[in-house]
Amino acid sequence: MTVSPTPSPARAATAPVGARRLVRTLYASAFCDEFVLLYPVYALLFSDTGLSVWQTASLFALWSLTGVLLEVPSGAWADAVSRRLLLILGPLLTAAGFALWVLVPSYGAFALGFLLWGAGGALGSGALEALVYDELDRAGAAGHYARVMGRARAIGIAATMSAMGLAGPVFAWGGYDAVGAASVLACLTAAAVATRFPEHRTPSGDGERWSATLRAGLADARADRSVRGALLLVPAVTAVWGALDEYTPLLASDTGVAPETVPWLLLVIWAGATAGSLLAGAAERLTTSGFAALLTGSALALAVGGLAGTPAALVLVALAFGGFQLATVLADARLQQRIDDTGRATLTSVAGLGTELGNLATYGAYAAAATAWGHGTVFALSAVPYVLTALLLTGAARTAARALWGRGRSRRSLS
């Protein structure tokens, strides 16, 4: 698992003119995709409809399973047909799912809605990163990818927090119908915005041979060690903390604060993640050793912040989430640099599948461990995979340095 620094061509502080439409569209799309007022209240909708805890859990499992099953095929499809088309279809499927929830609230409707939401998310996963990287590359701005995607992720987080703040007043005014209608409107707007994405590539197939695209992409990963390393790094960095975010309210509550204080503490944590996204441009030249140091520092902050059990210590959790978010953006950028444009969405989706499976494993491990030891201890234990990843990266960097030194010494001897 090796990581080399991003190439550093001279570049302007802002994207070139040819990429500005792409960047504006991406930022608008990132906001619309996450500005969903149903996010903070849909669990309440399930409960008020009469669903049991186990029924609700089964819906979440169905949602995750849909993403796992469709992640890689959808990426291969994105390489075989228009990536922009999939970015338009994804929000439309999600909008249909949200509409079902509000119009005919029942277990069956919720299940179908999660299937549509999972399918919509899978369509965009891989296709978005591939389209953005290729269009930036075409404009001579591939070196801006980490900066641009970091800002897009920060905008998405800001949209989620805005939706959380607005959901309460809208719900008080119009109930589930109002927040549902607003969520459907956000998805339809996201689909409309996606029509503005530029796309100049020629699809690799006729739309019916996506399986051939998948096989070709996987063959490239097997043949190239650097691609394999970058492919494994994405889930290694993303999976654990991507699952932990679901449990941050419980961690905050365990510090002893009043329930009404928990949202403010969550705001601190997600402010850290937002800052990490915004630092991606400045940090994209990190070496492998620097990347390992970033993971190690973030892991230590997570462990200490989780074990301390005080509201003030959640600032350390915020720093950890900022570091992990930064590492996530950088890992994605380094994967994009190593894969060919014809199979870009395919291999990005393979990395996404690894992340989904890692999330599922983390959910299961968390549930078992938290029952025995509590949330703070489990947050601290969740730092261990990042320390191990950092050690692997450090070892790989030393091996590469020794090999380079050996080749240099051999050349000097021959001369």
Coordinates of C-alpha atoms in Angstrom, one line a residue:
M1 CA 0.0 0.0 0.0
T2 CA 2.1 2.9 -1.3
V3 CA 1.3 6.5 -1.6
S4 CA 3.4 9.0 -3.5
P5 CA 3.0 12.7 -3.4
T6 CA 0.8 14.5 -5.9
P7 CA 2.6 16.0 -8.9
S8 CA 3.0 19.7 -8.3
P9 CA 2.8 21.7 -11.6
A10 CA 2.6 25.4 -11.3
R11 CA -1.0 26.3 -11.0
A12 CA -3.2 29.3 -10.3
A13 CA -5.1 29.8 -7.1
T14 CA -8.4 29.3 -9.0
A15 CA -9.4 26.7 -11.6
P16 CA -8.7 27.6 -15.2
V17 CA -11.6 29.2 -17.2
G18 CA -12.3 25.8 -19.0
A19 CA -13.1 24.2 -15.6
R20 CA -15.1 26.9 -14.0
R21 CA -18.5 25.6 -15.3
L22 CA -17.6 22.2 -14.0
V23 CA -16.6 23.5 -10.6
R24 CA -19.7 25.7 -10.2
T25 CA -21.9 22.8 -11.1
L26 CA -20.1 20.4 -8.7
Y27 CA -20.5 22.8 -5.8
A28 CA -24.2 23.4 -6.5
S29 CA -24.7 19.6 -6.9
A30 CA -22.9 18.9 -3.6
F31 CA -25.2 21.3 -1.8
C32 CA -28.4 20.0 -3.3
D33 CA -27.5 16.4 -2.7
E34 CA -27.1 16.9 1.0
F35 CA -29.8 19.6 1.7
V36 CA -32.3 16.9 2.7
L37 CA -34.6 17.9 5.5
L38 CA -35.7 14.3 6.0
Y39 CA -32.3 13.3 7.3
P40 CA -32.8 14.3 10.9
V41 CA -36.4 13.1 11.2
Y42 CA -36.9 10.0 9.1
A43 CA -36.2 7.7 12.0
L44 CA -39.0 9.5 13.8
L45 CA -41.2 8.9 10.8
F46 CA -40.6 5.2 11.0
S47 CA -41.3 5.2 14.7
D48 CA -44.5 7.2 14.4
T49 CA -45.7 4.9 11.7
G50 CA -45.4 2.0 14.2
L51 CA -42.2 0.3 13.1
S52 CA -40.3 -1.7 15.7
V53 CA -36.6 -1.2 16.3
W54 CA -35.9 -4.5 14.5
Q55 CA -38.0 -3.4 11.5
T56 CA -36.1 -0.1 11.4
A57 CA -32.8 -1.9 11.6
S58 CA -33.8 -4.2 8.8
L59 CA -34.5 -1.1 6.6
F60 CA -30.9 0.2 7.3
A61 CA -29.5 -3.3 6.4
L62 CA -31.5 -3.3 3.2
W63 CA -30.2 0.1 2.3
S64 CA -26.6 -0.9 2.9
L65 CA -27.0 -4.2 1.0
T66 CA -28.4 -2.3 -2.0
G67 CA -25.4 -0.1 -2.0
V68 CA -23.0 -3.1 -1.8
L69 CA -24.7 -5.0 -4.6
L70 CA -25.0 -2.1 -7.0
E71 CA -21.7 -0.2 -6.2
V72 CA -19.4 -1.9 -8.7
P73 CA -21.9 -2.7 -11.5
S74 CA -23.0 1.0 -11.5
G75 CA -19.4 2.1 -11.8
A76 CA -18.8 -0.2 -14.7
W77 CA -22.0 1.1 -16.3
A78 CA -20.8 4.7 -15.8
D79 CA -17.7 3.8 -17.9
A80 CA -19.8 2.2 -20.6
V81 CA -22.4 5.0 -21.0
S82 CA -22.7 8.7 -20.0
R83 CA -21.5 9.5 -16.5
R84 CA -23.6 12.6 -16.5
L85 CA -26.7 10.6 -17.3
L86 CA -26.2 8.5 -14.2
L87 CA -25.7 11.7 -12.1
I88 CA -29.1 12.9 -13.3
L89 CA -30.9 9.5 -12.8
G90 CA -29.5 9.0 -9.2
P91 CA -31.3 12.0 -7.5
L92 CA -34.5 11.2 -9.4
L93 CA -34.6 7.7 -7.9
T94 CA -33.9 9.1 -4.5
A95 CA -36.7 11.7 -4.9
A96 CA -39.1 8.9 -5.8
G97 CA -38.1 7.0 -2.7
F98 CA -38.7 10.0 -0.4
A99 CA -42.0 10.7 -2.0
L100 CA -43.1 7.1 -1.3
W101 CA -42.2 7.5 2.4
V102 CA -44.4 10.6 2.9
L103 CA -47.3 9.6 0.6
V104 CA -47.9 6.0 1.7
P105 CA -45.9 5.6 5.0
S106 CA -45.7 1.8 5.7
Y107 CA -42.9 -0.8 6.0
G108 CA -43.2 -1.8 2.4
A109 CA -43.0 1.8 1.2
F110 CA -40.0 2.5 3.4
A111 CA -38.3 -0.6 2.1
L112 CA -38.9 0.4 -1.5
G113 CA -37.8 3.9 -0.7
F114 CA -34.5 2.6 0.7
L115 CA -34.0 0.4 -2.4
L116 CA -34.4 3.5 -4.6
W117 CA -32.2 5.6 -2.4
G118 CA -29.5 3.0 -2.3
A119 CA -29.7 2.6 -6.1
G120 CA -29.6 6.4 -6.6
G121 CA -26.5 6.7 -4.4
A122 CA -24.8 3.8 -6.2
L123 CA -25.3 5.5 -9.6
G124 CA -23.5 8.6 -8.5
S125 CA -20.7 6.8 -6.6
G126 CA -17.7 6.5 -8.9
A127 CA -19.4 8.4 -11.8
L128 CA -19.0 11.8 -10.1
E129 CA -15.3 11.4 -9.2
A130 CA -14.5 10.0 -12.6
L131 CA -16.4 12.8 -14.5
V132 CA -14.8 15.6 -12.4
Y133 CA -11.3 14.2 -12.7
D134 CA -11.5 13.7 -16.5
E135 CA -13.0 17.1 -17.1
L136 CA -10.4 18.8 -14.9
D137 CA -7.7 16.8 -16.8
R138 CA -9.1 17.9 -20.1
A139 CA -8.9 21.6 -19.0
G140 CA -5.3 21.1 -17.9
A141 CA -6.3 21.3 -14.2
A142 CA -6.0 17.7 -12.9
G143 CA -3.8 19.1 -10.1
H144 CA -6.8 20.9 -8.7
Y145 CA -8.8 17.7 -8.1
A146 CA -8.1 17.4 -4.4
R147 CA -8.8 21.1 -3.7
V148 CA -12.0 21.0 -5.7
M149 CA -13.3 17.8 -4.2
G150 CA -12.3 18.9 -0.7
R151 CA -14.4 22.1 -1.1
A152 CA -17.3 20.1 -2.6
R153 CA -17.3 17.8 0.4
A154 CA -17.2 20.8 2.8
I155 CA -20.2 22.3 1.0
G156 CA -22.0 19.0 1.4
I157 CA -21.3 19.0 5.1
A158 CA -22.5 22.6 5.4
A159 CA -25.7 21.6 3.5
T160 CA -26.4 18.8 5.9
M161 CA -25.9 21.0 8.9
S162 CA -28.2 23.6 7.3
A163 CA -30.9 21.0 6.7
M164 CA -30.6 19.9 10.3
G165 CA -31.1 23.5 11.5
L166 CA -34.1 24.1 9.1
A167 CA -35.8 20.7 9.6
G168 CA -37.2 21.7 13.1
P169 CA -39.0 24.8 12.0
V170 CA -40.3 23.3 8.8
F171 CA -41.5 20.2 10.7
A172 CA -43.3 22.3 13.3
W173 CA -45.0 24.2 10.4
G174 CA -46.0 21.4 8.1
G175 CA -45.1 18.0 9.7
Y176 CA -43.7 15.1 7.6
D177 CA -45.4 16.3 4.5
A178 CA -43.5 19.6 4.5
V179 CA -40.1 18.1 5.2
G180 CA -40.8 15.3 2.7
A181 CA -41.8 17.8 0.0
A182 CA -38.7 19.9 0.6
S183 CA -36.5 16.8 0.4
V184 CA -38.1 15.7 -2.9
L185 CA -37.6 19.3 -4.2
A186 CA -33.9 19.2 -3.2
C187 CA -33.4 15.9 -5.1
L188 CA -35.2 17.2 -8.2
T189 CA -33.0 20.3 -8.1
A190 CA -29.9 18.1 -7.8
A191 CA -31.0 16.3 -11.0
A192 CA -31.6 19.5 -12.8
V193 CA -28.2 20.8 -11.7
A194 CA -26.5 17.6 -12.9
T195 CA -27.7 18.3 -16.5
R196 CA -25.2 21.2 -16.4
F197 CA -22.1 18.9 -15.9
P198 CA -19.9 19.1 -19.0
E199 CA -18.9 15.7 -20.4
H200 CA -16.5 15.4 -23.4
R201 CA -15.5 11.8 -23.1
T202 CA -16.5 9.0 -25.4
P203 CA -18.1 6.1 -23.6
S204 CA -16.1 2.9 -23.7
G205 CA -18.9 0.7 -24.8
D206 CA -22.5 0.6 -26.2
G207 CA -24.1 0.3 -22.8
E208 CA -24.6 -3.4 -23.1
R209 CA -21.0 -4.5 -22.4
W210 CA -20.6 -3.0 -19.0
S211 CA -19.4 -6.4 -17.7
A212 CA -16.5 -6.2 -20.1
T213 CA -15.6 -2.8 -18.8
L214 CA -15.7 -4.2 -15.3
R215 CA -13.4 -7.1 -16.2
A216 CA -11.0 -4.7 -17.9
G217 CA -10.9 -2.4 -14.9
L218 CA -10.2 -5.2 -12.4
A219 CA -7.5 -6.6 -14.7
D220 CA -5.8 -3.2 -14.6
A221 CA -5.8 -3.2 -10.8
R222 CA -4.3 -6.7 -10.7
A223 CA -1.6 -5.8 -13.1
D224 CA -0.5 -2.5 -11.5
R225 CA 0.8 -2.6 -7.9
S226 CA 0.4 1.2 -7.5
V227 CA -3.2 1.0 -8.5
R228 CA -3.8 -1.8 -6.0
G229 CA -2.2 0.1 -3.2
A230 CA -4.3 3.3 -4.0
L231 CA -7.4 1.1 -4.3
L232 CA -6.9 -0.4 -0.9
L233 CA -6.0 2.9 0.8
V234 CA -9.4 4.4 0.1
P235 CA -11.5 2.0 2.3
A236 CA -8.6 1.7 4.8
V237 CA -8.9 5.5 5.4
T238 CA -12.6 6.0 4.9
A239 CA -14.5 3.0 6.3
V240 CA -14.1 3.2 10.1
W241 CA -14.6 6.9 10.6
G242 CA -17.4 7.0 8.0
A243 CA -19.3 4.6 10.3
L244 CA -18.4 6.3 13.5
D245 CA -20.2 9.5 12.5
E246 CA -23.5 7.7 13.1
Y247 CA -22.5 7.3 16.8
T248 CA -21.2 10.8 17.5
P249 CA -24.6 11.8 19.1
L250 CA -24.2 8.9 21.6
L251 CA -20.6 9.8 22.4
A252 CA -21.6 13.4 23.0
S253 CA -24.5 12.4 25.2
D254 CA -22.2 10.2 27.3
T255 CA -20.2 13.2 28.3
G256 CA -23.1 14.1 30.6
V257 CA -24.5 17.2 28.8
A258 CA -28.2 18.0 28.5
P259 CA -29.9 16.6 25.4
E260 CA -30.4 20.1 24.0
T261 CA -26.6 20.6 24.1
V262 CA -25.8 17.5 22.0
P263 CA -26.5 19.3 18.6
W264 CA -24.0 22.0 19.5
L265 CA -21.3 19.5 20.2
L266 CA -22.0 17.7 16.9
L267 CA -21.6 21.1 15.2
V268 CA -18.1 21.3 16.7
I269 CA -17.3 17.8 15.4
W270 CA -18.5 18.5 11.9
A271 CA -16.8 21.9 11.8
G272 CA -13.6 19.8 12.2
A273 CA -14.5 17.6 9.3
T274 CA -15.4 20.7 7.2
A275 CA -12.0 22.2 7.9
G276 CA -10.3 19.0 6.9
S277 CA -12.0 19.1 3.5
L278 CA -10.9 22.7 3.0
L279 CA -7.3 21.8 3.7
A280 CA -7.1 19.3 0.9
G281 CA -5.6 21.7 -1.6
A282 CA -2.8 22.7 0.7
A283 CA -2.0 19.1 1.8
E284 CA -2.1 17.3 -1.5
R285 CA 1.7 17.2 -1.8
L286 CA 2.1 15.1 1.4
T287 CA 4.6 12.3 1.0
T288 CA 3.8 8.8 2.1
S289 CA 5.5 9.5 5.4
G290 CA 3.5 12.7 5.8
F291 CA 0.3 10.8 5.0
A292 CA 1.1 8.2 7.7
A293 CA 1.8 11.0 10.2
L294 CA -1.6 12.5 9.4
L295 CA -3.3 9.2 10.1
T296 CA -1.3 8.7 13.3
G297 CA -2.0 12.1 14.7
S298 CA -5.7 11.8 13.9
A299 CA -5.9 8.3 15.5
L300 CA -4.3 9.6 18.7
A301 CA -6.7 12.6 18.9
L302 CA -9.6 10.2 18.4
A303 CA -8.4 7.8 21.1
V304 CA -7.7 10.6 23.7
G305 CA -10.9 12.4 22.8
G306 CA -13.0 9.3 23.1
L307 CA -11.6 8.1 26.4
A308 CA -11.6 11.5 28.2
G309 CA -15.4 11.5 28.4
T310 CA -15.8 15.3 28.7
P311 CA -17.5 17.9 26.4
A312 CA -14.2 19.8 25.9
A313 CA -12.4 16.6 24.8
L314 CA -14.8 16.4 21.8
V315 CA -12.6 19.1 20.3
L316 CA -10.0 16.3 19.9
V317 CA -12.6 14.2 18.1
A318 CA -13.3 17.1 15.8
L319 CA -9.6 17.3 15.0
A320 CA -9.6 13.6 14.4
F321 CA -12.5 13.8 12.0
G322 CA -10.8 16.7 10.3
G323 CA -7.7 14.6 9.7
F324 CA -9.7 11.6 8.5
Q325 CA -11.7 13.7 6.1
L326 CA -8.6 15.3 4.7
A327 CA -7.0 11.8 4.3
T328 CA -10.2 10.6 2.6
V329 CA -10.0 13.4 0.0
L330 CA -6.3 12.8 -0.6
A331 CA -6.7 9.0 -0.9
D332 CA -9.4 9.5 -3.5
A333 CA -7.2 12.0 -5.4
R334 CA -4.3 9.7 -5.5
L335 CA -6.4 6.8 -6.7
Q336 CA -7.7 9.0 -9.6
Q337 CA -4.1 9.8 -10.6
R338 CA -3.2 6.1 -11.0
I339 CA -6.2 4.8 -13.0
D340 CA -7.0 5.1 -16.7
D341 CA -9.9 7.2 -17.8
T342 CA -11.7 4.3 -19.5
G343 CA -12.1 2.4 -16.3
R344 CA -12.0 5.3 -13.8
A345 CA -15.6 5.0 -12.5
T346 CA -15.3 1.2 -12.3
L347 CA -12.3 1.2 -10.0
T348 CA -13.6 4.2 -8.0
S349 CA -16.7 2.1 -7.4
V350 CA -14.5 -0.9 -6.4
A351 CA -12.9 1.3 -3.8
G352 CA -16.4 2.4 -2.8
L353 CA -17.5 -1.2 -2.3
G354 CA -14.5 -1.7 0.0
T355 CA -15.7 1.3 2.0
E356 CA -19.3 0.0 2.2
L357 CA -18.1 -3.4 3.4
G358 CA -15.8 -1.7 5.9
N359 CA -18.7 0.3 7.2
L360 CA -20.8 -2.8 7.7
A361 CA -18.0 -4.5 9.6
T362 CA -17.6 -1.4 11.8
Y363 CA -21.3 -1.3 12.6
G364 CA -21.2 -4.9 13.7
A365 CA -18.0 -4.5 15.7
Y366 CA -19.3 -1.3 17.3
A367 CA -22.6 -2.8 18.4
A368 CA -20.8 -5.7 20.1
A369 CA -18.1 -3.6 21.7
A370 CA -20.2 -0.7 22.9
T371 CA -22.5 -3.0 24.8
A372 CA -19.6 -4.2 26.8
W373 CA -17.3 -1.2 27.1
G374 CA -19.3 2.0 26.3
H375 CA -19.0 4.5 23.4
G376 CA -15.9 6.3 24.5
T377 CA -13.8 3.1 24.7
V378 CA -15.0 2.0 21.3
F379 CA -14.1 5.3 19.7
A380 CA -10.6 4.9 21.2
L381 CA -10.4 1.3 19.9
S382 CA -11.4 2.6 16.5
A383 CA -8.1 4.4 16.3
V384 CA -6.2 1.1 16.0
P385 CA -6.9 0.4 12.3
Y386 CA -5.5 3.8 11.4
V387 CA -2.4 3.2 13.4
L388 CA -1.9 -0.1 11.6
T389 CA -2.5 1.6 8.2
A390 CA 0.1 4.3 9.1
L391 CA 2.6 1.6 10.0
L392 CA 2.0 -0.2 6.7
L393 CA 2.5 3.1 4.8
T394 CA 5.7 3.9 6.7
G395 CA 7.1 0.4 6.0
A396 CA 6.2 0.8 2.3
A397 CA 7.9 4.2 2.2
R398 CA 11.1 2.8 3.8
T399 CA 11.1 -0.2 1.4
A400 CA 10.8 2.2 -1.6
A401 CA 13.5 4.4 -0.3
R402 CA 15.9 1.5 0.2
A403 CA 15.1 0.2 -3.3
L404 CA 15.8 3.7 -4.8
W405 CA 19.0 4.0 -2.9
G406 CA 20.1 0.5 -4.0
R407 CA 19.4 1.4 -7.7
G408 CA 21.4 4.6 -7.4
R409 CA 24.3 2.8 -5.8
S410 CA 24.2 0.2 -8.5
R411 CA 24.4 2.8 -11.2
R412 CA 27.3 4.5 -9.5
S413 CA 29.2 1.2 -9.4
L414 CA 28.6 0.5 -13.1
S415 CA 29.8 4.0 -14.0

